[in-house]
PDB file of C-alpha atoms in Angstrom:
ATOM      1  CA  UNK A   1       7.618  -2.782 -33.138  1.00 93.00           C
ATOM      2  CA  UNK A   2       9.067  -4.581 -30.142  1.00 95.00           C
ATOM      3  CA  UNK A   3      11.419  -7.494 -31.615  1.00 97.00           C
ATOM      4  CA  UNK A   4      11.935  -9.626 -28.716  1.00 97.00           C
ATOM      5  CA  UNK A   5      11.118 -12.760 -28.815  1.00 96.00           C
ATOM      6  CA  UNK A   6      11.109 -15.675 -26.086  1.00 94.00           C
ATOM      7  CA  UNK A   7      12.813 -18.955 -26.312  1.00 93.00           C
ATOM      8  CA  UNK A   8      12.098 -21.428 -23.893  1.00 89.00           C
ATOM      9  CA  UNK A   9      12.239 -18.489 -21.260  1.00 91.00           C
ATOM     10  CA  UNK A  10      15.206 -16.665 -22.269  1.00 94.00           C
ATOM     11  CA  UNK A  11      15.261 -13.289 -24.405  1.00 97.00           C
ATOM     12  CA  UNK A  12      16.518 -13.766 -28.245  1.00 97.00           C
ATOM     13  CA  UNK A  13      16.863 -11.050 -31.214  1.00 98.00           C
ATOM     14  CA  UNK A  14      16.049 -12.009 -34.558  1.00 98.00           C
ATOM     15  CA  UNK A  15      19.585 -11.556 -36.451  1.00 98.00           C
ATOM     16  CA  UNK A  16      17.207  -9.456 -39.063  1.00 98.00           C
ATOM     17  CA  UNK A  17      16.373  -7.161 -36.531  1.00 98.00           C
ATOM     18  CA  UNK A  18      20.333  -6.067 -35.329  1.00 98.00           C
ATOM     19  CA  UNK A  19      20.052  -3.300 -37.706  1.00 96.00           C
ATOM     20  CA  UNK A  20      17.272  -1.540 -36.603  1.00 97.00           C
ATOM     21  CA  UNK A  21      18.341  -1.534 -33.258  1.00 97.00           C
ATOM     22  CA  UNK A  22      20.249   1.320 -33.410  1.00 93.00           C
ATOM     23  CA  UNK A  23      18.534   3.006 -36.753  1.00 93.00           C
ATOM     24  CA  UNK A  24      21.391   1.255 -39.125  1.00 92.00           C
ATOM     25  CA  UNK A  25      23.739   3.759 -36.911  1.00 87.00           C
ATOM     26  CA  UNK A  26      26.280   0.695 -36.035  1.00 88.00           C
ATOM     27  CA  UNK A  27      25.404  -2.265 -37.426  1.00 92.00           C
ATOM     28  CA  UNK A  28      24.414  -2.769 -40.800  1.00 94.00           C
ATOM     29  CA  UNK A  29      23.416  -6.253 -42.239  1.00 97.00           C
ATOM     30  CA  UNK A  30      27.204  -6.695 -43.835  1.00 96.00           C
ATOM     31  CA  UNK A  31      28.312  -5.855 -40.208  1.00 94.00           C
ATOM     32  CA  UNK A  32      26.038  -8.121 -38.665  1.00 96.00           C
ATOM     33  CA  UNK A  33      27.205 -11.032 -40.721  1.00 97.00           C
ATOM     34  CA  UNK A  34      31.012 -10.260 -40.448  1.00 96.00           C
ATOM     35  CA  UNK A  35      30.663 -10.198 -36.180  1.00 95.00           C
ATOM     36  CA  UNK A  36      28.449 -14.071 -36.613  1.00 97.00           C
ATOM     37  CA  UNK A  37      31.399 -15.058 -39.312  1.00 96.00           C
ATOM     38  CA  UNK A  38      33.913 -13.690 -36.116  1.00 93.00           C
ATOM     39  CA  UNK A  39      35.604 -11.191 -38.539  1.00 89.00           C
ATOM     40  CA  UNK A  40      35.174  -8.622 -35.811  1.00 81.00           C
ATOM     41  CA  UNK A  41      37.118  -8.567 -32.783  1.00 78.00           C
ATOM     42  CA  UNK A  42      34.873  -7.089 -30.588  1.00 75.00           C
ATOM     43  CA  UNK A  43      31.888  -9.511 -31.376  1.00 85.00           C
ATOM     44  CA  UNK A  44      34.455 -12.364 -31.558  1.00 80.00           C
ATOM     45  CA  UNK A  45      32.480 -15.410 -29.397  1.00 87.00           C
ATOM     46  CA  UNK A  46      29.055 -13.844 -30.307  1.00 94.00           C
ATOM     47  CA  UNK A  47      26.673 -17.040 -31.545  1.00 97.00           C
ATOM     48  CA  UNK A  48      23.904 -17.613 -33.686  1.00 98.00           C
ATOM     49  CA  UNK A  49      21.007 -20.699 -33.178  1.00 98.00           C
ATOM     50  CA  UNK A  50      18.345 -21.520 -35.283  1.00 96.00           C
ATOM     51  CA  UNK A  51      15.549 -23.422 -34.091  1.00 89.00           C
ATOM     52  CA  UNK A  52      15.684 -27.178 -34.458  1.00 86.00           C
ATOM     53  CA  UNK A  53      12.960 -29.914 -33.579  1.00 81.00           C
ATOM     54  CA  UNK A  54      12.469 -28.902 -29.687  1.00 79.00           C
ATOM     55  CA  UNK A  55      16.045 -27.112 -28.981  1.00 85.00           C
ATOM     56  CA  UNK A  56      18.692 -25.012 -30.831  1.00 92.00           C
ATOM     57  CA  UNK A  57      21.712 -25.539 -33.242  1.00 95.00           C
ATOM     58  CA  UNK A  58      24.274 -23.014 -33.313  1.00 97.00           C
ATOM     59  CA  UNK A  59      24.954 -21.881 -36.481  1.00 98.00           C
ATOM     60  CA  UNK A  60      28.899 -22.039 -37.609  1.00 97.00           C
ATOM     61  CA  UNK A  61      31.569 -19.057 -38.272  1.00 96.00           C
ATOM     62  CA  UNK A  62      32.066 -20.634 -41.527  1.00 97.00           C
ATOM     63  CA  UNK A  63      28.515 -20.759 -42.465  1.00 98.00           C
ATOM     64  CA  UNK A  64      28.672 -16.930 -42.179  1.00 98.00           C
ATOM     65  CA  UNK A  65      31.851 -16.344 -43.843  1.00 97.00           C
ATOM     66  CA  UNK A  66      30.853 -18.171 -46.561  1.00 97.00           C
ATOM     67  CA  UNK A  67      27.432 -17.733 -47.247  1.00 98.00           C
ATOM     68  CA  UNK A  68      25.818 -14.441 -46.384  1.00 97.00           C
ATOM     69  CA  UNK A  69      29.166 -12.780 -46.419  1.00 97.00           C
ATOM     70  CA  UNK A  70      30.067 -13.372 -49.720  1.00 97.00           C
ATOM     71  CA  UNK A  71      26.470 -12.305 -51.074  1.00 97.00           C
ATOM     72  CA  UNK A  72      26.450  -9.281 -49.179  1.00 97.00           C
ATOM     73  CA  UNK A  73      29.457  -8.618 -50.877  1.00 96.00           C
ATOM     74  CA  UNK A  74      28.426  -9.629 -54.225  1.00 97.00           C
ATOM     75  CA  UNK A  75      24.866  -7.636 -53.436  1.00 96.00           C
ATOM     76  CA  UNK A  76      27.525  -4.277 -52.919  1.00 95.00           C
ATOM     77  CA  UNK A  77      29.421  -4.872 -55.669  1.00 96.00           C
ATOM     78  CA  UNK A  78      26.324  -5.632 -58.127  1.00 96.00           C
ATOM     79  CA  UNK A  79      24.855  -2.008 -56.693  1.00 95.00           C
ATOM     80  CA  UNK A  80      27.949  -0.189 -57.104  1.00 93.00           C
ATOM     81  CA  UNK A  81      28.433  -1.370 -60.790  1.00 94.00           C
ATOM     82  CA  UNK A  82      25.025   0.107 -61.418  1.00 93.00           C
ATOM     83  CA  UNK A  83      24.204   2.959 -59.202  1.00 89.00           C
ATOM     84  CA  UNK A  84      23.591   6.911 -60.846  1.00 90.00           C
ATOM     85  CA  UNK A  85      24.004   8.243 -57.233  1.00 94.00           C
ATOM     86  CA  UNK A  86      25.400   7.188 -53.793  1.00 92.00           C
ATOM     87  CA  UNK A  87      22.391   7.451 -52.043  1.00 93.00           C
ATOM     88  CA  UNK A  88      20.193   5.820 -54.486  1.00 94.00           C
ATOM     89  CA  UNK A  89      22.935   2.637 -54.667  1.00 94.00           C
ATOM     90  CA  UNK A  90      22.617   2.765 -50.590  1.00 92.00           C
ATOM     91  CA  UNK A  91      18.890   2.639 -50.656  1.00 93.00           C
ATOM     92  CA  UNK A  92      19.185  -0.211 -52.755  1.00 94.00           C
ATOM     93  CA  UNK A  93      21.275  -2.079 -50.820  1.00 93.00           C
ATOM     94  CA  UNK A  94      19.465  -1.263 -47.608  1.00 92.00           C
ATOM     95  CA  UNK A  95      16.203  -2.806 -48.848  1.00 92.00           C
ATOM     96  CA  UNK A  96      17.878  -5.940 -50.741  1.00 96.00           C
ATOM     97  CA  UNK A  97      20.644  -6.857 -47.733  1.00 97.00           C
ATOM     98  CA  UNK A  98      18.189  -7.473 -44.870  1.00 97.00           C
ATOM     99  CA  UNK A  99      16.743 -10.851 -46.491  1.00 96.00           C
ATOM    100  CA  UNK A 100      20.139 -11.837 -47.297  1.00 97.00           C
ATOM    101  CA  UNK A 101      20.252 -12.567 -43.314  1.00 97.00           C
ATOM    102  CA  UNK A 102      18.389 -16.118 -42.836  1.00 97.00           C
ATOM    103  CA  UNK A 103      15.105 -15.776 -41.259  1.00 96.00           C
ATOM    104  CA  UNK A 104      14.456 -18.014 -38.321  1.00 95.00           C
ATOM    105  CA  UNK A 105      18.014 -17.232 -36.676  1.00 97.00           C
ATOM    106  CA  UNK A 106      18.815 -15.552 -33.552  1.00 98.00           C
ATOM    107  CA  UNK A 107      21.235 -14.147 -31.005  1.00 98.00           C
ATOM    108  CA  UNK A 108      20.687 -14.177 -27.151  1.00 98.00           C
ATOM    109  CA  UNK A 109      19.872 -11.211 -25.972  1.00 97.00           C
ATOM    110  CA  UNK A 110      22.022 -10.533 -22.997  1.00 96.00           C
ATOM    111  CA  UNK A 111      24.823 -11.625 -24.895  1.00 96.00           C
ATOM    112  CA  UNK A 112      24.275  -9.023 -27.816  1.00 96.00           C
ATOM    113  CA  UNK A 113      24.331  -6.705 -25.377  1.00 94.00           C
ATOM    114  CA  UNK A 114      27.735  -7.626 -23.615  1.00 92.00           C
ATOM    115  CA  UNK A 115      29.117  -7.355 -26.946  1.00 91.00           C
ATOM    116  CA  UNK A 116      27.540  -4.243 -28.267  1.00 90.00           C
ATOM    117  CA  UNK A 117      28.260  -2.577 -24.922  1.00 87.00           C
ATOM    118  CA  UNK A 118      31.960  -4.107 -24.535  1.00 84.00           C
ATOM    119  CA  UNK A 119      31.824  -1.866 -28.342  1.00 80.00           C
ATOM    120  CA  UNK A 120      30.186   1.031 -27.832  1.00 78.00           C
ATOM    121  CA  UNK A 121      29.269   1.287 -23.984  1.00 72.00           C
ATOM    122  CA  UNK A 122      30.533   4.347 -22.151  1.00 67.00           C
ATOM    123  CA  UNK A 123      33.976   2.652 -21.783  1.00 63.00           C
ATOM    124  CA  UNK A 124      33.743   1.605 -25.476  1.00 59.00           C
ATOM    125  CA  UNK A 125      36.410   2.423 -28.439  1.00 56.00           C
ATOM    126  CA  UNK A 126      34.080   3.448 -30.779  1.00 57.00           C
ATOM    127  CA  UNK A 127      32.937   6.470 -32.567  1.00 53.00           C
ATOM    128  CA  UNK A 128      30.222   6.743 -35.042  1.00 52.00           C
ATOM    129  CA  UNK A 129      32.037   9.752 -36.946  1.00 49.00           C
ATOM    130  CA  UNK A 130      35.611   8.757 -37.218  1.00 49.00           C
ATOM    131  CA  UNK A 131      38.257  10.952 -36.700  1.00 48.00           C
ATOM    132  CA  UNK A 132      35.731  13.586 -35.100  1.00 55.00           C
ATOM    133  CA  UNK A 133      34.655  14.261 -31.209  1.00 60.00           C
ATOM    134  CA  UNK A 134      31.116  13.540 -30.095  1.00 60.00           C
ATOM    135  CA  UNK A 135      29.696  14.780 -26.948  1.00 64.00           C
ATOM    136  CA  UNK A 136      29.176  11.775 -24.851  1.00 61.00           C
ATOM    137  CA  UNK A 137      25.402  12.139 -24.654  1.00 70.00           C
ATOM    138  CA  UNK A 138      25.223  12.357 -28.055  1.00 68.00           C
ATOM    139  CA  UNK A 139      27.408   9.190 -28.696  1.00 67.00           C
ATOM    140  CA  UNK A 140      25.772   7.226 -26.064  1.00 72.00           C
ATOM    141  CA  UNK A 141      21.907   8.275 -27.489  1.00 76.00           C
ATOM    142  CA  UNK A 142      23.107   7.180 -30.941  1.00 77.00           C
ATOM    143  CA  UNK A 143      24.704   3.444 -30.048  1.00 84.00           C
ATOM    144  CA  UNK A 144      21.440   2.982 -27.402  1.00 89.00           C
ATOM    145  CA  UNK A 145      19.425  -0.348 -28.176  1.00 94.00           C
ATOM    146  CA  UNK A 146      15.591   0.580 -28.819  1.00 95.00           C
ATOM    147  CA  UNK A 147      13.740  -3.318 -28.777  1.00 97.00           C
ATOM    148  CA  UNK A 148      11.107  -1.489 -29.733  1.00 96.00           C
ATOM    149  CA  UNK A 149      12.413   0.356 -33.003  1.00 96.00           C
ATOM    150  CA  UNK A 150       9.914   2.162 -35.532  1.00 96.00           C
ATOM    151  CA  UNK A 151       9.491   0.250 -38.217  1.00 95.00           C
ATOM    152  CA  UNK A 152       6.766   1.861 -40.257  1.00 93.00           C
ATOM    153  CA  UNK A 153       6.325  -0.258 -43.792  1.00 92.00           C
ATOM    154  CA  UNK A 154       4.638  -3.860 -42.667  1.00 92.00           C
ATOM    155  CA  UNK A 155       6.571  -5.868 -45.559  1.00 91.00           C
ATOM    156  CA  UNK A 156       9.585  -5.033 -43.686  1.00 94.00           C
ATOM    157  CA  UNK A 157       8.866  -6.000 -40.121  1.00 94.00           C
ATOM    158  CA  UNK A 158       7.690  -9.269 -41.554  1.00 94.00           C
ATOM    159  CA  UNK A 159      10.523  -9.626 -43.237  1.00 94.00           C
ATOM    160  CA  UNK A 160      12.287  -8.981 -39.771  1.00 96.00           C
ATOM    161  CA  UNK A 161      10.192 -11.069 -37.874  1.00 96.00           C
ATOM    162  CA  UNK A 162       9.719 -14.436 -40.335  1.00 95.00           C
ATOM    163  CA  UNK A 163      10.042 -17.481 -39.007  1.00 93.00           C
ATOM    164  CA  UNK A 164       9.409 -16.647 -35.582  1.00 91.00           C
ATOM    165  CA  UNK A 165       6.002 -17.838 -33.937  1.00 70.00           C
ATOM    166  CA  UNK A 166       4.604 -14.549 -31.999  1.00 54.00           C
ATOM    167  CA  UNK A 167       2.420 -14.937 -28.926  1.00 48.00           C
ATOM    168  CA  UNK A 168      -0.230 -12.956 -30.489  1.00 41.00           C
ATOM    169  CA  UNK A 169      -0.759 -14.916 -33.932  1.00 34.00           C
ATOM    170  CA  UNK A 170      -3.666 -13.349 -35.365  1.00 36.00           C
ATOM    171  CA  UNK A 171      -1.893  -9.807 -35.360  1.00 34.00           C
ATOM    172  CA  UNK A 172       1.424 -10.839 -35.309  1.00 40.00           C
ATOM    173  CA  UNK A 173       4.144 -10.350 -38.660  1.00 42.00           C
ATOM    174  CA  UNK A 174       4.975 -14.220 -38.017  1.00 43.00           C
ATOM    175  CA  UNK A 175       1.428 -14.881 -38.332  1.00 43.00           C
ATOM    176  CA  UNK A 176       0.898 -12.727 -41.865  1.00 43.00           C
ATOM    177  CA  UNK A 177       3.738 -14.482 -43.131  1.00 53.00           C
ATOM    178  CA  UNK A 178       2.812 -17.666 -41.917  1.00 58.00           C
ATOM    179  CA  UNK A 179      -0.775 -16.935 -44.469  1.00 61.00           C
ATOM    180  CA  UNK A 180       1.733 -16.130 -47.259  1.00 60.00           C
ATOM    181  CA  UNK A 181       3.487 -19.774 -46.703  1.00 64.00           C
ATOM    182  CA  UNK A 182      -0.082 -21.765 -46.870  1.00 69.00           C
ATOM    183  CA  UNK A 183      -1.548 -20.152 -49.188  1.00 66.00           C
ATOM    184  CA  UNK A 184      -0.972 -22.848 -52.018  1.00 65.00           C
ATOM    185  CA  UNK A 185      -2.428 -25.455 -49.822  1.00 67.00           C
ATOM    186  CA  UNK A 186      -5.780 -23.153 -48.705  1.00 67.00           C
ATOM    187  CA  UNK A 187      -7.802 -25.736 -50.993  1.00 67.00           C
ATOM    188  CA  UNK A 188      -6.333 -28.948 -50.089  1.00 70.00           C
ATOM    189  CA  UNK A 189      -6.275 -31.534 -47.181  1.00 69.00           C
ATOM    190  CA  UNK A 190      -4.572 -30.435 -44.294  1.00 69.00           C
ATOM    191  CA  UNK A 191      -2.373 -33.564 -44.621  1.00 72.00           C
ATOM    192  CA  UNK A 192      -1.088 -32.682 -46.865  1.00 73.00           C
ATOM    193  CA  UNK A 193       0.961 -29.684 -45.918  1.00 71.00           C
ATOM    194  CA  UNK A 194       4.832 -30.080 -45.386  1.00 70.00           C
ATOM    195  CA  UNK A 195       5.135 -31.193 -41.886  1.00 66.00           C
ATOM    196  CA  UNK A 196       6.990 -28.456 -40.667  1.00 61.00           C
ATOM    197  CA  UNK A 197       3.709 -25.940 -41.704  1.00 66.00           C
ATOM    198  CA  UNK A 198       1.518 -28.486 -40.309  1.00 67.00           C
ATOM    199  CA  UNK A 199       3.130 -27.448 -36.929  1.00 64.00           C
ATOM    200  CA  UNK A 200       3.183 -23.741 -37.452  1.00 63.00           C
ATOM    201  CA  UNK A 201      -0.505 -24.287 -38.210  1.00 64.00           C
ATOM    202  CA  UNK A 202      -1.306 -25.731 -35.203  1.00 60.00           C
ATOM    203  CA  UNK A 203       0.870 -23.561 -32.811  1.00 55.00           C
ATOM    204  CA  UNK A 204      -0.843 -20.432 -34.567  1.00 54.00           C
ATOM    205  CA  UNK A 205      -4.531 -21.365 -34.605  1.00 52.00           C
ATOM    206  CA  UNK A 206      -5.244 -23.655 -32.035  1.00 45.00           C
ATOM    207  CA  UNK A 207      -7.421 -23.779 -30.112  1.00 42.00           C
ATOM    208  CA  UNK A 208     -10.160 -21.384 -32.785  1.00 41.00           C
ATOM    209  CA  UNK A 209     -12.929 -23.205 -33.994  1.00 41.00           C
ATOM    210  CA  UNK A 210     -11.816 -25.162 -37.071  1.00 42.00           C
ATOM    211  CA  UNK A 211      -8.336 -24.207 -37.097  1.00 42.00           C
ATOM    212  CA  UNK A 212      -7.322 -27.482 -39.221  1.00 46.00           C
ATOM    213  CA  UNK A 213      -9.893 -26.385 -41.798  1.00 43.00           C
ATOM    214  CA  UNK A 214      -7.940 -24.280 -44.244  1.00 39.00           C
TER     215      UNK A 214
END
């Protein structure tokens, strides 16, 4: 499932998509949040934009730190009061943290990859198994980026995907979830849809015959 998406000609990543770009082998969603909140050194200067009228707003360190870093932490320690096993608590909190990450946000690609190679890169200071020795090839073929992960179960990639418009719509996650947002409306006027779906709408099914005809 390729995860790239285009902004006004310049590669983004979805911030719900960080995880998967390495299998969940480096950064997990409470990772992910902590390097946008600037808790991490090595992702210190790393930004996050949402999309905003016809341009971007960068999202604050603050935000982060206060928001989806508290209720990651709040998801973990909910799990942990609860779980029977390890593994089963981890599977929990695998499916639950990824919407905890706002859809509709993004990182710049090339930047990502500064930081995650600044990290992790062949001159990096990281190791996946602390304390132990990898072979190189092995360490590096971990920490590579895939853009094009396998992400088998369809709830998820839309999940990973929502809120951004994909070029293909009728196929698209964006566009499935985009359904799921209009369906209350299917037997009213188009006016009156919020105006914000009015122009997801449009962007999406124009130009197919009666595409303001829910």
């Amino acid at each position: 499932m390729k995860v790239i998406v285009e902004i006004e000609g310049r590669n983004a990543i979805p911030v719900r998509a960080i995880p998967f770009l390495t299998n969940w082998a480096t950064m997990s969603p409470g990772v992910v949040a902590d390097a946008l909140a600037g808790a991490t050194h090595h992702f210190r200067g790393l930004a996050s934009f949402r999309i905003e009228g016809s341009g971007q707003k960068k999202i604050s360190t603050t935000w982060w730190e206060n928001f989806p870093c508290r209720q990651l932490k709040a998801l973990s320690d909910e799990i942990r009061a609860k779980e029977t096993t390890h593994e089963t608590g981890y599977q929990e909190w695998r499916s639950r943290s990824i919407p905890i990450l706002p859809a509709g946000v993004f990182v710049w690609q090339d930047e990502y990859e500064t930081c995650h190679n600044y990290f992790h890169g062949p001159d990096g200071t990281s190791y996946l198994i602390e304390g132990n020795w990898l072979p190189e090839n092995e360490q590096l073929t971990r920490v590579a980026l895939d853009f094009d992960p396998f992400i088998p179960q369809s709830h998820i990639q839309r999940r990973v995907m929502e809120g951004f418009h994909q070029p293909d719509a009728k196929t698209s996650p964006a566009f499935e979830s985009l359904t799921e947002l209009i369906e209350q409306y299917a037997t009213g006027k188009f006016e009156a849809m919020p105006a914000h779906l009015r122009e997801r709408v449009v962007q999406a099914f124009f130009p197919m015959p009666h595409w303001d005809q829910l």
